[in-house]
Short mmCIF file of C-alpha atoms and ligand atoms in Angstrom, two decimals:
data_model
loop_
_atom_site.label_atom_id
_atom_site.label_comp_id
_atom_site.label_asym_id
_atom_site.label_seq_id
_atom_site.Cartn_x
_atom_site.Cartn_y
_atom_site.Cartn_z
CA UNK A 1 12.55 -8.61 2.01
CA UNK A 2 9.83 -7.58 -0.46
CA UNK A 3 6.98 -5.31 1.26
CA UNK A 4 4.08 -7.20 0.40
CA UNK A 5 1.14 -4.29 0.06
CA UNK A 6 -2.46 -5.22 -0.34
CA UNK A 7 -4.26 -1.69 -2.24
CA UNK A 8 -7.91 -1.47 -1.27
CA UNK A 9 -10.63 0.27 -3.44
CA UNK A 10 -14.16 0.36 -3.34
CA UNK A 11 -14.54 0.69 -7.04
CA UNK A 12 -17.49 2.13 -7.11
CA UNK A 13 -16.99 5.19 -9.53
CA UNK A 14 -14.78 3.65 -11.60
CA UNK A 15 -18.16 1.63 -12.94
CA UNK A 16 -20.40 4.26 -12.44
CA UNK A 17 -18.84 8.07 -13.79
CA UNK A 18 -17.14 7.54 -17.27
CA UNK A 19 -14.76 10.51 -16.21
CA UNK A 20 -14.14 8.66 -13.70
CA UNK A 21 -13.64 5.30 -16.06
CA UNK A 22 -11.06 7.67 -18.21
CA UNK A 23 -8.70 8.85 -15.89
CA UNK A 24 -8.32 5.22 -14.19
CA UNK A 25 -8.70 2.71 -16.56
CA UNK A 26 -7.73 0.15 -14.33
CA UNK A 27 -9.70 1.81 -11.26
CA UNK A 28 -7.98 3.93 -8.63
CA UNK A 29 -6.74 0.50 -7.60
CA UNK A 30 -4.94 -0.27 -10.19
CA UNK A 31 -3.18 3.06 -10.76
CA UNK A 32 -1.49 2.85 -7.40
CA UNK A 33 -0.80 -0.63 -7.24
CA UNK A 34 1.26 0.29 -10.21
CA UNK A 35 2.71 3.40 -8.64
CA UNK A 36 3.58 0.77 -5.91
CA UNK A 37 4.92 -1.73 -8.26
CA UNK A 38 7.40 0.70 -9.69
CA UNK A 39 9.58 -0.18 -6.65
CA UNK A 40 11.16 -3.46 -6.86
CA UNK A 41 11.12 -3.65 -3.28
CA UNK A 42 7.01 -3.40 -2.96
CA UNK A 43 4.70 -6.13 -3.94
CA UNK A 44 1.33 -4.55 -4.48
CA UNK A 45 -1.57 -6.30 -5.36
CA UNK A 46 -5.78 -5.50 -5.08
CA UNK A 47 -8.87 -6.18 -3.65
CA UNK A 48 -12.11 -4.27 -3.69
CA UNK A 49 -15.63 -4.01 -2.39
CA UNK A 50 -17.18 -6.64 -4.68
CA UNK A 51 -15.48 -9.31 -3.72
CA UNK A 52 -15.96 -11.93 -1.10
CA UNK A 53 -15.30 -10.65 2.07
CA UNK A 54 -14.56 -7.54 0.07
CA UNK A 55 -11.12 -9.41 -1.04
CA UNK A 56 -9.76 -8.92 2.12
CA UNK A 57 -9.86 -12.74 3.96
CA UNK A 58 -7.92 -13.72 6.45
CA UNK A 59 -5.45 -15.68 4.40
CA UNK A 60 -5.19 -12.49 2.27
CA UNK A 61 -4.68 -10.08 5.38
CA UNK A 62 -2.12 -12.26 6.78
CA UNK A 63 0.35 -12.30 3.65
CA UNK A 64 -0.18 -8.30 3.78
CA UNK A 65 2.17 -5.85 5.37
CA UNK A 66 0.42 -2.90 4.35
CA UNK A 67 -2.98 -2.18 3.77
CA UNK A 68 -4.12 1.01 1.59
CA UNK A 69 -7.65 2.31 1.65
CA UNK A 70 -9.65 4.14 -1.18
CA UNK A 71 -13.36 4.36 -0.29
CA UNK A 72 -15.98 7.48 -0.52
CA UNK A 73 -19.68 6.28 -1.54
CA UNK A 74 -19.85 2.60 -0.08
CA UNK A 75 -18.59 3.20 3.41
CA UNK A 76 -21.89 1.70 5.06
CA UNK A 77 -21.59 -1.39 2.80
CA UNK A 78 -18.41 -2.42 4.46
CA UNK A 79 -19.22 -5.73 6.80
CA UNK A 80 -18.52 -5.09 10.19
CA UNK A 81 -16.86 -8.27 10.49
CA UNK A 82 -14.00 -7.08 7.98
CA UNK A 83 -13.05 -3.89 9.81
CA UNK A 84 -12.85 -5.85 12.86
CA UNK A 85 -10.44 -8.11 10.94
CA UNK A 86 -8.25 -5.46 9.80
CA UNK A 87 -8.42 -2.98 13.16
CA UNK A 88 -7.10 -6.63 14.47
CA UNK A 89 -4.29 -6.74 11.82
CA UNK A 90 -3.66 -3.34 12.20
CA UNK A 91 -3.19 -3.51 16.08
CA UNK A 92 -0.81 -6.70 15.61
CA UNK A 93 1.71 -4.84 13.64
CA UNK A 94 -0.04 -4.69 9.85
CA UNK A 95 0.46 -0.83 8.35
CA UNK A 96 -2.70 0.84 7.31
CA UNK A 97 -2.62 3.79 4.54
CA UNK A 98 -5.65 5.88 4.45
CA UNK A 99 -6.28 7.75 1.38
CA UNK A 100 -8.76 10.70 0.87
CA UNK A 101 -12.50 9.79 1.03
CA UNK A 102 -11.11 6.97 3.39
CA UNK A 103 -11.17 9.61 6.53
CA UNK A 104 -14.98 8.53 6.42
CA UNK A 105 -13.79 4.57 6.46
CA UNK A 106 -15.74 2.57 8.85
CA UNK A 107 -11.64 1.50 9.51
CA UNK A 108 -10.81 4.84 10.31
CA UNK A 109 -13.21 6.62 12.38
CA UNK A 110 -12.65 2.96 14.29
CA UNK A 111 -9.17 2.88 14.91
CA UNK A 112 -9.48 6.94 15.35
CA UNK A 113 -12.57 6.97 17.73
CA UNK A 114 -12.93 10.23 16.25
CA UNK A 115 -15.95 11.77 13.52
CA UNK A 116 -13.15 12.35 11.17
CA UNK A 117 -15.43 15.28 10.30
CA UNK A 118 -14.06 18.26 7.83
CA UNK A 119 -14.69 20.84 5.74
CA UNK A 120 -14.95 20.38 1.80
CA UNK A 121 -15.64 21.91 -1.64
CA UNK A 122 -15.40 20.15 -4.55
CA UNK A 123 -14.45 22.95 -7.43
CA UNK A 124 -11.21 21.52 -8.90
CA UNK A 125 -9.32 24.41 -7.28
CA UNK A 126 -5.43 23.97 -6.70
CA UNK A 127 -3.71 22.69 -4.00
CA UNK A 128 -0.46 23.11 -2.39
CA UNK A 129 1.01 20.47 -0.25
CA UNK A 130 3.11 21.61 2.27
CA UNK A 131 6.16 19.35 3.29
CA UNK A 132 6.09 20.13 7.69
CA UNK A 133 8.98 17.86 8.14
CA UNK A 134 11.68 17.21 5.25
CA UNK A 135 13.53 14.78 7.21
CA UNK A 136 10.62 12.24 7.68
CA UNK A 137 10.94 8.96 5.91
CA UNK A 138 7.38 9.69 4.15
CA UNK A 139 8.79 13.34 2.66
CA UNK A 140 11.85 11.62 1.15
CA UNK A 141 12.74 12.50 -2.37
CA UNK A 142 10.06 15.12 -2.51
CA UNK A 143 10.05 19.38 -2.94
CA UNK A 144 9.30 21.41 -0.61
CA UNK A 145 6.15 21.70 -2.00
CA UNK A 146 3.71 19.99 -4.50
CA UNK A 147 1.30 21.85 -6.45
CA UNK A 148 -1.60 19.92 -7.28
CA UNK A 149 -3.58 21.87 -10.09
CA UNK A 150 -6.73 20.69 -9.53
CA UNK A 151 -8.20 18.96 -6.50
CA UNK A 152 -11.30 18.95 -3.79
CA UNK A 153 -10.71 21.32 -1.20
CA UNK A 154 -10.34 19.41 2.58
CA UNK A 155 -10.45 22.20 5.12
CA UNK A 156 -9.85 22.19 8.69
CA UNK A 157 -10.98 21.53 11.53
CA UNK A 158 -10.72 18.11 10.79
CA UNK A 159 -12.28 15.88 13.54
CA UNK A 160 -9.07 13.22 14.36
CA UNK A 161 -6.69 13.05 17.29
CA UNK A 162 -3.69 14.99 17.50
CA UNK A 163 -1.39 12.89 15.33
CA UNK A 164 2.00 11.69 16.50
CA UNK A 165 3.48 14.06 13.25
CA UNK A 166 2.09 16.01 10.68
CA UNK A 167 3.91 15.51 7.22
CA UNK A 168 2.10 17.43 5.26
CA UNK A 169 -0.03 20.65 5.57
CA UNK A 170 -2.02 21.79 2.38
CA UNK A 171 -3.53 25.46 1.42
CA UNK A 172 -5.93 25.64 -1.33
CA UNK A 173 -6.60 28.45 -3.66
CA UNK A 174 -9.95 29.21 -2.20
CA UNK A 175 -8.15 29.86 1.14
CA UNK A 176 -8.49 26.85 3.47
CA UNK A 177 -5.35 24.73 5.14
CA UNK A 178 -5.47 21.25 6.09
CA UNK A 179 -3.39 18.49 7.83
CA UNK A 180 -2.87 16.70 4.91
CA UNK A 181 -0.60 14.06 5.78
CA UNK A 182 -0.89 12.62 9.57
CA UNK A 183 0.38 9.50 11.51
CA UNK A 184 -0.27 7.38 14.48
CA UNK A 185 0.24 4.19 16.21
CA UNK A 186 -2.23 2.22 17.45
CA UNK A 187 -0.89 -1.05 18.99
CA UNK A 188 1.84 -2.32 17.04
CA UNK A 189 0.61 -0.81 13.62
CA UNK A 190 1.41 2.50 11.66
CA UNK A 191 -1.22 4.52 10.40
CA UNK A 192 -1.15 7.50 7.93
CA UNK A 193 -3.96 8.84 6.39
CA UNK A 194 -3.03 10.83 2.87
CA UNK A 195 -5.28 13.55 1.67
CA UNK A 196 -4.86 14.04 -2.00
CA UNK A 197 -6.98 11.65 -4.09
CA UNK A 198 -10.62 12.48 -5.37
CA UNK A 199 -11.74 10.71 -8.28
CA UNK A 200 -12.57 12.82 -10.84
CA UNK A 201 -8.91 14.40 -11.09
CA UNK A 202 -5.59 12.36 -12.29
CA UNK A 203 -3.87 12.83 -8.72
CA UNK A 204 -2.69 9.40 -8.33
CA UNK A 205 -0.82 9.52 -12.07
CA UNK A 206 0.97 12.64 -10.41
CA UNK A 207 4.69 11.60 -9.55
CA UNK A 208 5.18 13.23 -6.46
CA UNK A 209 1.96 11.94 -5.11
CA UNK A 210 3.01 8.05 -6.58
CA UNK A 211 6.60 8.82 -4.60
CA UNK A 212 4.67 9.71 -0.94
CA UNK A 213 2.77 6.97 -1.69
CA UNK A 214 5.58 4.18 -2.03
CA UNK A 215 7.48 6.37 1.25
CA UNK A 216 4.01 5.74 3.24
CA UNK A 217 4.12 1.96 2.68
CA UNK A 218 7.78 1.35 3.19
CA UNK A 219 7.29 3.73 6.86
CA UNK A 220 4.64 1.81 7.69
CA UNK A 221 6.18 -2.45 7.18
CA UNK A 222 5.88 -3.62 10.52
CA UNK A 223 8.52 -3.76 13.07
CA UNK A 224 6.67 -6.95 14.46
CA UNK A 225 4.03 -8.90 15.00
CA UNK A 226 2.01 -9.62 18.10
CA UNK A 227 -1.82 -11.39 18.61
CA UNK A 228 -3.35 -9.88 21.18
CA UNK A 229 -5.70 -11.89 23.63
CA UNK A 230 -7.09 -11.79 26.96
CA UNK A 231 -5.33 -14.77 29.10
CA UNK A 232 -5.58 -15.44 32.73
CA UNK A 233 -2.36 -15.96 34.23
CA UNK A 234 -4.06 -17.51 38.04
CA UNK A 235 -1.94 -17.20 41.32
CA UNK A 236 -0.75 -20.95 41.05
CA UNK A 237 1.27 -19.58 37.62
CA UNK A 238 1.97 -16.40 38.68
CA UNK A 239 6.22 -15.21 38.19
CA UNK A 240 6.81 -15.08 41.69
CA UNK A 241 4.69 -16.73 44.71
CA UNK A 242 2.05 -14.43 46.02
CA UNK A 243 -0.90 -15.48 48.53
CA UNK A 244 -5.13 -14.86 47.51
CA UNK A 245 -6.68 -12.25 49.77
CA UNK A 246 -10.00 -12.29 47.96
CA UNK A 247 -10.78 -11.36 44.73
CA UNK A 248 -13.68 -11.02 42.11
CA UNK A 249 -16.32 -13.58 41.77
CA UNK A 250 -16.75 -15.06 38.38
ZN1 LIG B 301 -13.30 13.38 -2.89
#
Protein backbone atom coordinates (compact mmCIF):
# COMPACT_ATOMS: atom_id res chain seq x y z
CA UNK A 1 0.00 0.00 0.00
CA UNK A 2 1.43 3.42 -0.91
CA UNK A 3 2.98 5.34 2.27
CA UNK A 4 1.17 8.41 2.08
CA UNK A 5 3.86 11.16 3.63
CA UNK A 6 2.80 14.68 4.37
CA UNK A 7 6.56 16.95 4.26
CA UNK A 8 6.27 19.96 6.54
CA UNK A 9 8.29 23.24 6.07
CA UNK A 10 8.11 26.47 7.49
CA UNK A 11 9.33 28.21 4.42
CA UNK A 12 10.54 30.92 5.84
CA UNK A 13 14.13 31.27 4.29
CA UNK A 14 13.33 30.06 1.23
CA UNK A 15 11.47 33.76 0.76
CA UNK A 16 13.73 35.56 2.72
CA UNK A 17 17.86 34.51 1.94
CA UNK A 18 18.35 34.27 -1.93
CA UNK A 19 21.12 31.57 -1.10
CA UNK A 20 18.74 30.11 0.43
CA UNK A 21 16.13 30.63 -2.74
CA UNK A 22 19.15 28.98 -4.99
CA UNK A 23 19.86 25.89 -3.50
CA UNK A 24 15.96 25.01 -3.06
CA UNK A 25 14.10 26.33 -5.70
CA UNK A 26 11.14 24.67 -4.74
CA UNK A 27 11.82 25.28 -0.83
CA UNK A 28 13.33 22.64 1.42
CA UNK A 29 9.85 21.20 0.98
CA UNK A 30 9.89 20.54 -2.19
CA UNK A 31 13.37 19.02 -2.49
CA UNK A 32 12.44 16.20 -0.17
CA UNK A 33 9.09 15.60 -1.20
CA UNK A 34 10.88 14.79 -4.37
CA UNK A 35 13.59 12.76 -2.70
CA UNK A 36 10.42 11.01 -1.28
CA UNK A 37 8.70 10.72 -4.52
CA UNK A 38 11.58 8.90 -6.08
CA UNK A 39 10.12 5.76 -4.41
CA UNK A 40 7.12 4.47 -6.04
CA UNK A 41 6.02 3.17 -2.89
CA UNK A 42 5.89 6.84 -1.01
CA UNK A 43 3.34 9.43 -1.73
CA UNK A 44 4.76 12.71 -0.55
CA UNK A 45 3.09 15.78 -0.71
CA UNK A 46 3.49 19.55 1.30
CA UNK A 47 2.25 21.88 3.55
CA UNK A 48 3.87 24.84 5.22
CA UNK A 49 3.55 27.60 7.75
CA UNK A 50 1.48 29.99 5.60
CA UNK A 51 -1.22 28.13 5.12
CA UNK A 52 -4.44 27.67 6.96
CA UNK A 53 -3.96 25.81 9.87
CA UNK A 54 -0.41 25.79 8.63
CA UNK A 55 -1.68 23.08 5.87
CA UNK A 56 -1.91 20.62 8.31
CA UNK A 57 -6.07 20.14 8.99
CA UNK A 58 -7.51 17.43 10.23
CA UNK A 59 -8.70 15.98 6.97
CA UNK A 60 -5.07 16.45 5.81
CA UNK A 61 -3.49 14.72 9.02
CA UNK A 62 -5.77 11.89 8.75
CA UNK A 63 -4.84 10.78 5.03
CA UNK A 64 -1.05 11.11 6.39
CA UNK A 65 1.07 8.26 7.58
CA UNK A 66 4.05 10.17 8.08
CA UNK A 67 4.65 13.52 9.02
CA UNK A 68 8.21 15.29 8.33
CA UNK A 69 9.19 18.50 10.04
CA UNK A 70 11.53 21.37 8.74
CA UNK A 71 11.26 24.46 10.97
CA UNK A 72 14.14 26.87 12.55
CA UNK A 73 12.97 30.72 12.69
CA UNK A 74 9.05 30.44 13.10
CA UNK A 75 8.82 27.94 15.90
CA UNK A 76 6.73 30.42 18.20
CA UNK A 77 4.34 31.08 15.27
CA UNK A 78 3.16 27.55 15.30
CA UNK A 79 -0.69 27.52 16.83
CA UNK A 80 -0.88 25.57 19.75
CA UNK A 81 -3.90 24.02 18.57
CA UNK A 82 -1.92 22.28 15.59
CA UNK A 83 0.76 20.62 17.69
CA UNK A 84 -1.88 19.34 19.83
CA UNK A 85 -3.40 17.90 16.63
CA UNK A 86 -0.41 16.22 15.50
CA UNK A 87 1.12 15.03 19.19
CA UNK A 88 -2.64 13.43 18.92
CA UNK A 89 -1.87 11.83 15.48
CA UNK A 90 1.36 11.01 16.48
CA UNK A 91 0.25 9.11 19.72
CA UNK A 92 -2.54 7.18 17.58
CA UNK A 93 -0.07 5.53 15.38
CA UNK A 94 0.91 8.58 12.69
CA UNK A 95 5.05 8.56 12.17
CA UNK A 96 6.70 11.83 12.86
CA UNK A 97 10.25 12.71 11.12
CA UNK A 98 12.07 15.49 12.72
CA UNK A 99 14.61 17.17 10.70
CA UNK A 100 17.40 19.57 11.94
CA UNK A 101 16.22 22.99 13.24
CA UNK A 102 13.00 20.91 14.08
CA UNK A 103 14.75 19.69 17.59
CA UNK A 104 13.47 23.30 18.63
CA UNK A 105 9.72 22.30 17.19
CA UNK A 106 7.05 23.27 19.52
CA UNK A 107 6.14 19.26 18.31
CA UNK A 108 9.22 18.08 19.59
CA UNK A 109 10.24 19.47 22.79
CA UNK A 110 6.27 18.35 23.32
CA UNK A 111 6.28 14.89 22.57
CA UNK A 112 10.06 14.89 24.13
CA UNK A 113 9.28 16.85 27.40
CA UNK A 114 12.77 17.64 27.07
CA UNK A 115 14.73 21.42 26.16
CA UNK A 116 16.09 19.70 23.18
CA UNK A 117 18.96 22.04 24.02
CA UNK A 118 22.56 21.61 22.08
CA UNK A 119 25.53 22.91 21.13
CA UNK A 120 26.07 24.65 17.59
CA UNK A 121 28.36 26.54 15.19
CA UNK A 122 27.42 27.47 12.04
CA UNK A 123 30.92 27.59 9.85
CA UNK A 124 30.14 25.19 6.97
CA UNK A 125 32.66 22.74 8.46
CA UNK A 126 32.36 18.94 7.42
CA UNK A 127 30.56 16.36 8.85
CA UNK A 128 30.80 12.74 9.19
CA UNK A 129 27.81 10.65 9.86
CA UNK A 130 28.42 7.72 11.63
CA UNK A 131 26.21 4.58 10.81
CA UNK A 132 25.84 2.96 14.96
CA UNK A 133 23.74 0.18 13.69
CA UNK A 134 24.04 -1.20 9.94
CA UNK A 135 21.32 -3.58 10.37
CA UNK A 136 18.55 -0.98 11.21
CA UNK A 137 15.86 -0.51 8.66
CA UNK A 138 16.75 3.43 8.60
CA UNK A 139 20.75 2.57 7.70
CA UNK A 140 19.69 0.36 4.78
CA UNK A 141 21.50 0.83 1.53
CA UNK A 142 23.87 3.29 3.09
CA UNK A 143 28.08 3.32 3.82
CA UNK A 144 29.40 3.09 6.71
CA UNK A 145 29.80 6.51 6.72
CA UNK A 146 28.61 9.77 4.94
CA UNK A 147 30.73 12.67 4.59
CA UNK A 148 28.87 15.74 4.42
CA UNK A 149 31.33 18.56 3.16
CA UNK A 150 29.82 21.31 4.52
CA UNK A 151 27.28 21.58 7.32
CA UNK A 152 26.36 23.43 10.89
CA UNK A 153 28.04 21.83 13.59
CA UNK A 154 25.27 20.12 16.33
CA UNK A 155 27.31 19.18 19.35
CA UNK A 156 26.44 17.28 22.31
CA UNK A 157 25.01 17.27 25.09
CA UNK A 158 21.91 17.42 23.44
CA UNK A 159 18.95 17.89 25.88
CA UNK A 160 16.41 14.69 24.73
CA UNK A 161 15.67 11.39 26.41
CA UNK A 162 17.70 8.47 25.99
CA UNK A 163 16.39 7.22 22.66
CA UNK A 164 15.17 3.69 22.13
CA UNK A 165 18.39 3.46 19.30
CA UNK A 166 20.83 5.66 18.03
CA UNK A 167 21.35 5.30 14.14
CA UNK A 168 23.57 7.66 13.57
CA UNK A 169 26.44 9.41 15.48
CA UNK A 170 28.21 12.42 13.68
CA UNK A 171 31.89 14.07 14.34
CA UNK A 172 32.58 17.33 12.83
CA UNK A 173 35.83 18.74 11.73
CA UNK A 174 35.96 21.26 14.47
CA UNK A 175 35.87 18.32 16.95
CA UNK A 176 32.35 17.85 18.37
CA UNK A 177 30.11 14.37 18.14
CA UNK A 178 26.50 14.23 18.12
CA UNK A 179 23.55 11.74 18.18
CA UNK A 180 22.60 12.41 14.92
CA UNK A 181 19.99 10.06 14.16
CA UNK A 182 17.62 8.94 17.26
CA UNK A 183 14.21 7.13 17.71
CA UNK A 184 11.37 6.68 20.04
CA UNK A 185 7.89 5.65 20.57
CA UNK A 186 5.50 7.53 22.07
CA UNK A 187 2.05 5.81 22.10
CA UNK A 188 1.51 4.05 19.01
CA UNK A 189 3.74 6.43 16.81
CA UNK A 190 7.49 6.34 15.64
CA UNK A 191 9.57 9.19 16.02
CA UNK A 192 13.08 9.96 14.57
CA UNK A 193 14.56 13.10 14.59
CA UNK A 194 17.43 13.50 11.62
CA UNK A 195 20.20 15.96 12.10
CA UNK A 196 21.63 16.94 8.80
CA UNK A 197 19.70 19.77 7.11
CA UNK A 198 20.57 23.59 7.54
CA UNK A 199 19.52 25.78 4.90
CA UNK A 200 22.14 27.45 3.47
CA UNK A 201 23.99 24.10 2.30
CA UNK A 202 22.56 21.55 -0.53
CA UNK A 203 22.23 18.59 2.14
CA UNK A 204 18.91 17.46 1.15
CA UNK A 205 20.11 17.13 -2.85
CA UNK A 206 22.82 14.76 -1.22
CA UNK A 207 21.87 11.02 -2.11
CA UNK A 208 22.69 9.35 0.89
CA UNK A 209 20.87 11.86 2.95
CA UNK A 210 17.57 11.56 0.23
CA UNK A 211 18.07 7.47 0.87
CA UNK A 212 17.86 7.85 5.08
CA UNK A 213 15.27 9.97 4.41
CA UNK A 214 12.87 7.59 2.33
CA UNK A 215 14.29 4.53 5.12
CA UNK A 216 12.93 7.01 8.02
CA UNK A 217 9.44 7.23 6.49
CA UNK A 218 8.97 3.67 5.43
CA UNK A 219 10.31 2.66 9.49
CA UNK A 220 8.06 4.87 10.72
CA UNK A 221 4.19 3.76 8.58
CA UNK A 222 2.20 2.81 11.36
CA UNK A 223 1.60 -0.58 12.62
CA UNK A 224 -1.97 0.70 13.71
CA UNK A 225 -4.16 3.00 14.67
CA UNK A 226 -5.79 3.72 17.99
CA UNK A 227 -7.90 7.13 19.40
CA UNK A 228 -7.19 7.53 22.66
CA UNK A 229 -9.93 8.84 25.19
CA UNK A 230 -10.77 8.87 28.70
CA UNK A 231 -14.06 6.52 29.17
CA UNK A 232 -15.64 5.41 32.33
CA UNK A 233 -16.30 1.87 32.34
CA UNK A 234 -18.88 2.06 35.96
CA UNK A 235 -19.25 -1.15 38.17
CA UNK A 236 -22.72 -2.03 36.51
CA UNK A 237 -20.39 -2.66 33.06
CA UNK A 238 -17.54 -3.79 34.58
CA UNK A 239 -15.96 -7.59 32.87
CA UNK A 240 -16.68 -9.45 35.81
CA UNK A 241 -19.18 -8.58 38.85
CA UNK A 242 -17.48 -6.70 41.60
CA UNK A 243 -19.34 -4.89 44.66
CA UNK A 244 -18.79 -0.60 45.48
CA UNK A 245 -16.95 -0.10 48.75
CA UNK A 246 -16.77 3.66 48.37
CA UNK A 247 -15.11 5.57 46.02
CA UNK A 248 -14.32 9.23 44.85
CA UNK A 249 -16.89 11.88 44.86
CA UNK A 250 -17.50 13.61 41.62
ZN1 LIG B 1 20.62 25.11 10.98
Amino acid sequence: MTLRVTVWGENVHEKKHKLVAELYPKGMHGCIADALNADPGIRATTATLDQPEHGLTEAVLAQTDVLTWWGHAAHGQVDDRIVDRVQQRVLQGMGLIVLHSGHHSKIFKRLMGHNCDLVWREAGEKERLWVCNPAHPIAQGLPAWIDIEHEEMYGEPFGIPNPDEVVFLSWFAGGEAFRSGVTYKRGGGKVFYFRPGHETYPTYHQAEVQQVLRNAVKWARPDGQFAWGAPERPVAKSLEPIVEHGGSVH
